Each structure stands twice: as C-alpha cells, then as structure tokens.
Amino acid sequence: MPNANTDNPSALSQVQHRAVSELLRVSPAADDLARRFQEAGFSLALVGGSVRDALLGRLGNDLDFTTDARPEDVLRIVRPWADAVWDVGIAFGTVGVQKDARVGDTVQRFQIEVTTYRSEVYDRTSRKPEVSYGDSIEEDLVRRDFTVNAMAVALPEKEFIDPHHGLDDLAARVLRTPGTPEESFSDDPLRMMRAARFAAQLDFEVAPDVVAAMKEMAGRIEIVSAERVRDELNKLLLSAHPRKGLTLLVETGLAQYVLPELPALRLERDEHHRHKDVYDHTLIVLEQAIALEEDGPDLTLRLAALLHDIGKPRTRRFEQDGRVSFHHHEVVGAKMTKKRMTALKYSNELVKDVSRLVELHLRFHGYGTGEWTDSAVRRYVRDAGPLLERLHKLTRSDCTTRNKRKATALSRAYDGLEARIAQLQEQEQLDSIRPDLDGNQIMGILGVRPGPVVGKAYQHLLELRLENGPMEHDEAVAALKEWWSAQN
C-alpha cells in the first residue's frame, strides 16, 4: 500500500490507514472483478480519482479501473459478471458496468467504468480527442491530468503505483501535472478548467507553473465543446469552495472565453468609491446563497447568484450628482443570462428558471418597510411561481452591505414579507392562484365557444383575483358579466 517520500510521516500514516479502510470496503466488488481479468490473462487496477478519494477517505461506490484489455475483451469479461453493461463510451475505450455486491451485512450497488490504457490528444482544428491505446499502466498514468489523479492500485494484490509522486502532492494539497503543464493542456485543454474545478472541490492550491501555463494557453479552451465546458463549470459551482475555482478562472483569463460576463464585473470604481466592486459582491452573494441551502448544492440557485448582476456593466451610468446607477440591470441581465446559458447548452428549463430569478432579484427592493398591498404580494408570489423559495434565498443573499443597521433593516423587512406571504398562502392558497371561475364556467355564463374571448375573460378574472383576493361565486359571475357588457 502507499509508500512515498514525504516530509510529513504522520500525515502519510493517516493516508495509508484511510486507503486500506476504503479499499477493504470495496474489495468484494473490486477484487472479484480483478480475478476475472487475471484469469483471462489481463491486468486490472483501480485508478485516478478513485485512488485519490480512497487516500482522502472519501471513496464512494463509483469506481474507475484501467486495464491492458481492449474494449472488446473487457465486454467479454464483464458481461457474464455484471448486472448491467453499457458501451456508450466504447469509442473512447470505456465500458460501463453496474454490479450489486454484498459488503458486510448490506448489498451495495457499484457503478464501475473500465477503460483500456490510452492516451488522448486534441487536434488543433477538432473538438474531439483522438484516442490511441497503450500497453502499460505507466504509459496510461503519464497522460492523466494531475499527479493526484495519476496513481493506481493494481488488483487483486493491491500494489500501489505512483510514478509521478502523486501521494506527495496529495499530502501537500497541490495540483501538478505528470508531465509539463503545456503538454498536458495541449493534449486536452479542458484540463485547465479541471484545475480550477479540483481546486474548488478539494481546496487544493494549483502549482505556479500550472497557473502560468493556464494563463498562456487560455485561448485553447475554445476548441473544447460547449457541453464539456458546461459540465466542468457545473462541477466547479457545485463544489465546496466555488469561489476559489471561479477566481482562478478569472485570474488566468479562462473565464474570458467560457464565462466572459464574470470578469466584466470587475468595474473600475469611480474616484469617490461610491459603488461596490460588483465582482467581489457577486462572489460574496454566491457564498451567502450557498450558506442558505438546505438540501444540498442547488445548481439553479448558485447559477442565479453568480449571474444576478451581469447586466450592471451594460447599464452603468454616472449621474450628475456623482452617483452611479444601474437602471434595469435585472432585465438586461436576464437576457444576457439566457444568451450565455443557451450558448453553454444548458437545458431550456434551467435557462428559463435562472433567467427568471435574475429578472426578479430586485423586485423586493420596492417593498420598503412593508408598503406593498396584498395585491402586490400576490403578484410577487405569482411571478416567482415554483422559484419562490429560491428567490427568497437569492434576495437575502444579495445584501452584502457592511452597514449593520441597513443589513438588519433589510433582513427584518424581508422577514415581514415572508410572514405576509405565509399568511396569505394559508388564507388563499397563493401557490396555485387561479381565477374564481374556470374556462368551462366562463363559456357557460357567457354562452360562447372556445376562442380568444375566453382567454381574455380568464385573464381579466385573474387580475381581479390578484388585486382583490378570492371572490364568492356570485360576485365573480357578476364581475364577469360586467366585463362582458363593457366588451360589447
């Protein structure tokens, strides 16, 4: 098991203990599979992130293996053993496997990927990597992205393989590349984003030569597909320390290519420092939104927090009295959010939700100290729809003032708004606001067939419902007839 030179023997001892514990836990599945490869004349090793996570004491049930067997041989070996097999990644040498195995007193499900020794190189004119297979695990490990991901454990004998001193770097909590950073990033430019993502996930530092290469080669990220960039950005945002990764993207220039709206927030302050640094404010809002999450990382909320002020650079105005204004930046920002997220190939639903949150994030600031009518509160709930809880969190997170009195006043005002919403929801079922008459009732009362007039009547009754709250049936019928009379 782990054996490497380190200046911290006690830390290494802890790593060894964690790794042994983690590997023993997954042995029922891993060792059984390894013996099948051995019997077929092939080698199998746990590799990459699985080894790193075992050493960190955080290995899950998603296991990555590497082998000298070619994909067709892998399929032949795993099909009689696995509960399910998928080959969607076979063009890249990867076979997916699902296996239920007994671990102690429980049966656990393992998601396994077995990949043939390989190397990947990007052609400068192509978005797809060229894959070639290797014949040794050393050849496979040198093409890995970072040394902490270039370790392996040969199975079933459990021999630790660490030709690039990944264990030392793991103990030092630093990200380095097995070869030169330039060679690594030339092979796959997405690795530059992965550096930022791992820094955010693991709270590691990135080695200076790696940062320098990221700055020099940032433009190469343009060759990578939008889908791969999006997936890395998601993993970064959903990590424990997204600010760390985002800062690295901005400082190396990568953000200029993948999310240019973020570095654009670094507006120069006016000479009197009369407005906040929007970039720093945004990162604080993101961290404050994360602190309000209740059921784990929320990608929708985190994207909205990150993008909520991207309309400010385009709307900034220096007023005659010296103030700086950003009128309608929420509307402009919502459009920019939709455009950027669409370019990154996000789903239509996620684009719609995040854009809506950006558009609504300033709405509360018209509330004052509670001057809104019940009608305005109903409209706030109606416009937020199923995003209301996220809008609550985003709005609260958007307060980054150092003025404690102002921050307390804003918090109390929003407490008041939430209390009013809760009261109205209890009285009126605000979550499903509808007119007091449905379409069939409207047609029956007016004696009309389906058509535009029914929609107009429905919208009129909805406006009355929002303005005045629920009406009795007879009152709603009278209001509808009054409207119909005015139309004719």
Coordinates of N, CA, C and O in Angstrom, one line a residue, residues 85-155:
V85 N -24.5 -3.7 -18.3 CA -23.4 -3.2 -19.0 C -23.8 -2.2 -20.1 O -24.8 -2.3 -20.7
W86 N -23.0 -1.1 -20.2 CA -23.3 -0.1 -21.3 C -22.0 0.3 -22.0 O -21.0 0.3 -21.3
D87 N -22.1 0.5 -23.2 CA -20.9 0.7 -24.1 C -20.9 2.1 -24.8 O -20.3 2.2 -25.8
V88 N -21.7 3.1 -24.2 CA -21.8 4.4 -24.9 C -20.4 5.0 -25.0 O -20.2 5.9 -25.9
G89 N -19.4 4.7 -24.1 CA -18.1 5.3 -24.2 C -17.1 4.4 -24.8 O -15.9 4.7 -24.7
I90 N -17.5 3.4 -25.5 CA -16.6 2.4 -26.0 C -15.6 3.0 -27.1 O -14.5 2.6 -27.3
A91 N -16.1 4.1 -27.8 CA -15.2 4.7 -28.8 C -14.0 5.3 -28.1 O -13.0 5.6 -28.8
F92 N -14.1 5.6 -26.8 CA -13.0 6.2 -26.1 C -12.4 5.1 -25.2 O -11.6 5.5 -24.3
G93 N -12.7 3.9 -25.4 CA -12.1 2.8 -24.7 C -12.7 2.5 -23.3 O -12.1 1.7 -22.5
T94 N -13.9 3.0 -23.1 CA -14.5 2.8 -21.8 C -15.8 2.0 -21.8 O -16.7 2.2 -22.7
V95 N -15.9 1.0 -20.9 CA -17.1 0.2 -20.8 C -17.6 0.4 -19.4 O -16.9 0.4 -18.4
G96 N -18.9 0.6 -19.3 CA -19.6 0.9 -18.0 C -20.3 -0.4 -17.5 O -20.8 -1.2 -18.3
V97 N -20.2 -0.5 -16.2 CA -20.8 -1.7 -15.5 C -21.5 -1.3 -14.3 O -21.1 -0.4 -13.5
Q98 N -22.6 -2.0 -14.0 CA -23.3 -1.9 -12.7 C -23.3 -3.3 -12.1 O -23.6 -4.3 -12.7
K99 N -22.9 -3.3 -10.8 CA -22.9 -4.5 -10.0 C -23.3 -4.4 -8.6 O -22.9 -3.5 -7.9
D100 N -24.2 -5.2 -8.1 CA -24.6 -5.3 -6.7 C -23.8 -6.3 -6.0 O -23.7 -7.5 -6.5
A101 N -23.1 -5.9 -4.9 CA -22.3 -6.8 -4.2 C -22.5 -6.7 -2.7 O -22.8 -5.6 -2.2
R102 N -22.4 -7.8 -2.0 CA -22.6 -7.8 -0.6 C -21.3 -7.2 0.1 O -20.2 -7.7 -0.1
V103 N -21.6 -6.1 0.9 CA -20.5 -5.5 1.7 C -20.9 -5.6 3.2 O -21.8 -4.9 3.6
G104 N -20.3 -6.5 3.9 CA -20.7 -6.7 5.3 C -22.2 -7.3 5.3 O -22.5 -8.3 4.7
D105 N -23.0 -6.6 6.0 CA -24.4 -7.0 6.1 C -25.4 -6.4 5.1 O -26.6 -6.7 5.1
T106 N -24.8 -5.6 4.2 CA -25.7 -4.9 3.2 C -25.3 -5.3 1.8 O -24.1 -5.6 1.5
V107 N -26.2 -5.1 0.9 CA -25.9 -5.2 -0.5 C -25.8 -3.8 -1.1 O -26.7 -3.0 -0.9
Q108 N -24.6 -3.5 -1.7 CA -24.4 -2.1 -2.2 C -24.3 -2.2 -3.7 O -23.8 -3.2 -4.3
R109 N -24.7 -1.1 -4.4 CA -24.6 -1.0 -5.8 C -23.4 -0.2 -6.2 O -23.2 0.9 -5.8
F110 N -22.6 -0.8 -7.1 CA -21.4 -0.1 -7.6 C -21.6 0.2 -9.1 O -22.0 -0.6 -9.9
Q111 N -21.2 1.5 -9.4 CA -21.1 1.9 -10.8 C -19.6 1.9 -11.2 O -18.8 2.6 -10.6
I112 N -19.3 1.2 -12.2 CA -17.9 0.9 -12.5 C -17.6 1.3 -13.9 O -18.5 1.1 -14.8
E113 N -16.5 1.9 -14.2 CA -16.0 2.2 -15.5 C -14.6 1.5 -15.7 O -13.7 1.7 -14.9
V114 N -14.5 0.7 -16.7 CA -13.2 0.1 -17.1 C -12.7 0.6 -18.4 O -13.4 0.6 -19.4
T115 N -11.6 1.2 -18.4 CA -11.0 1.9 -19.5 C -9.7 1.3 -19.9 O -8.8 1.1 -19.1
T116 N -9.5 1.0 -21.2 CA -8.3 0.5 -21.7 C -7.2 1.5 -21.6 O -7.4 2.7 -21.8
Y117 N -5.9 1.1 -21.2 CA -4.8 2.0 -21.2 C -4.9 2.9 -22.5 O -5.0 2.4 -23.6
R118 N -4.7 4.2 -22.4 CA -4.9 5.0 -23.5 C -4.2 6.3 -23.4 O -3.6 6.7 -22.3
S119 N -4.2 7.1 -24.5 CA -3.7 8.5 -24.5 C -4.6 9.2 -25.4 O -5.2 8.7 -26.3
E120 N -4.8 10.5 -25.0 CA -5.7 11.4 -25.8 C -5.0 12.6 -26.2 O -4.3 13.2 -25.4
V121 N -5.1 13.0 -27.5 CA -4.5 14.2 -28.0 C -5.5 15.0 -28.8 O -6.2 14.4 -29.6
Y122 N -5.7 16.3 -28.6 CA -6.6 17.1 -29.4 C -5.9 17.6 -30.6 O -4.8 18.2 -30.5
D123 N -6.6 17.4 -31.7 CA -6.1 18.1 -33.0 C -6.5 19.6 -32.8 O -7.6 19.9 -32.3
R124 N -5.7 20.5 -33.2 CA -5.9 21.9 -33.1 C -7.2 22.4 -33.8 O -7.7 23.5 -33.6
T125 N -7.6 21.6 -34.8 CA -8.8 22.0 -35.6 C -10.0 21.2 -35.2 O -11.1 21.4 -35.9
S126 N -9.9 20.3 -34.2 CA -11.1 19.4 -33.9 C -11.5 19.6 -32.4 O -10.7 19.9 -31.6
R127 N -12.8 19.4 -32.2 CA -13.3 19.5 -30.8 C -13.3 18.1 -30.2 O -13.6 17.9 -29.0
K128 N -12.9 17.0 -30.9 CA -12.9 15.7 -30.4 C -11.5 15.2 -30.2 O -10.7 15.3 -31.1
P129 N -11.3 14.5 -29.1 CA -9.9 13.9 -28.8 C -9.7 12.7 -29.7 O -10.6 11.9 -30.0
E130 N -8.5 12.5 -30.2 CA -8.1 11.3 -30.9 C -7.6 10.3 -29.8 O -6.7 10.7 -29.0
V131 N -8.1 9.1 -29.8 CA -7.8 8.1 -28.8 C -6.9 7.1 -29.4 O -7.1 6.5 -30.5
S132 N -5.8 6.8 -28.7 CA -4.9 5.6 -29.0 C -4.7 4.8 -27.8 O -4.6 5.4 -26.7
Y133 N -4.6 3.5 -27.9 CA -4.5 2.6 -26.8 C -3.0 2.4 -26.5 O -2.1 2.4 -27.3
G134 N -2.7 2.3 -25.2 CA -1.4 2.0 -24.7 C -1.2 0.5 -24.3 O -2.2 -0.2 -24.2
D135 N 0.0 0.2 -23.9 CA 0.3 -1.2 -23.5 C 0.8 -1.3 -22.0 O 1.0 -2.4 -21.6
S136 N 1.0 -0.2 -21.3 CA 1.4 -0.3 -20.0 C 0.7 0.8 -19.1 O 0.2 1.8 -19.6
I137 N 0.6 0.4 -17.8 CA -0.1 1.3 -16.9 C 0.7 2.6 -16.7 O 0.2 3.7 -16.6
E138 N 2.1 2.5 -16.8 CA 2.9 3.8 -16.7 C 2.6 4.7 -17.8 O 2.5 5.9 -17.7
E139 N 2.4 4.2 -19.0 CA 2.0 5.0 -20.2 C 0.7 5.6 -20.0 O 0.4 6.8 -20.4
D140 N -0.2 4.9 -19.4 CA -1.6 5.4 -19.1 C -1.5 6.5 -18.1 O -2.2 7.6 -18.2
L141 N -0.8 6.3 -17.0 CA -0.7 7.3 -15.9 C -0.1 8.6 -16.3 O -0.5 9.7 -15.9
V142 N 0.9 8.6 -17.2 CA 1.6 9.8 -17.6 C 0.7 10.8 -18.4 O 0.9 12.0 -18.4
R143 N -0.4 10.2 -19.0 CA -1.3 11.0 -19.8 C -2.5 11.6 -18.9 O -3.3 12.3 -19.4
R144 N -2.5 11.3 -17.6 CA -3.5 11.8 -16.7 C -3.4 13.2 -16.5 O -2.3 13.8 -16.7
D145 N -4.4 13.9 -16.0 CA -4.4 15.3 -15.9 C -3.5 15.9 -14.8 O -2.7 16.8 -15.0
F146 N -3.6 15.3 -13.6 CA -2.8 15.8 -12.5 C -2.2 14.6 -11.7 O -2.7 13.5 -11.7
T147 N -1.1 14.9 -11.0 CA -0.4 13.8 -10.3 C -1.3 13.1 -9.3 O -1.2 11.9 -9.1
V148 N -2.2 13.8 -8.6 CA -3.0 13.2 -7.6 C -4.1 12.3 -8.3 O -4.7 11.5 -7.5
N149 N -4.2 12.4 -9.6 CA -5.1 11.5 -10.3 C -4.3 10.5 -11.1 O -4.9 9.8 -12.0
A150 N -3.0 10.5 -10.9 CA -2.1 9.6 -11.7 C -1.5 8.5 -10.8 O -0.4 8.1 -11.0
M151 N -2.3 8.1 -9.9 CA -1.9 6.9 -9.0 C -2.9 5.8 -9.3 O -4.0 6.0 -9.7
A152 N -2.4 4.6 -9.0 CA -3.2 3.4 -9.3 C -2.9 2.3 -8.2 O -1.9 2.4 -7.5
V153 N -3.8 1.4 -8.0 CA -3.7 0.3 -7.1 C -4.0 -1.0 -8.0 O -5.1 -1.2 -8.3
A154 N -2.9 -1.8 -8.2 CA -3.1 -3.0 -9.0 C -3.8 -4.0 -8.2 O -3.5 -4.2 -7.0
L155 N -4.8 -4.7 -8.8 CA -5.6 -5.6 -8.0 C -5.5 -7.0 -8.7 O -5.2 -7.1 -9.9

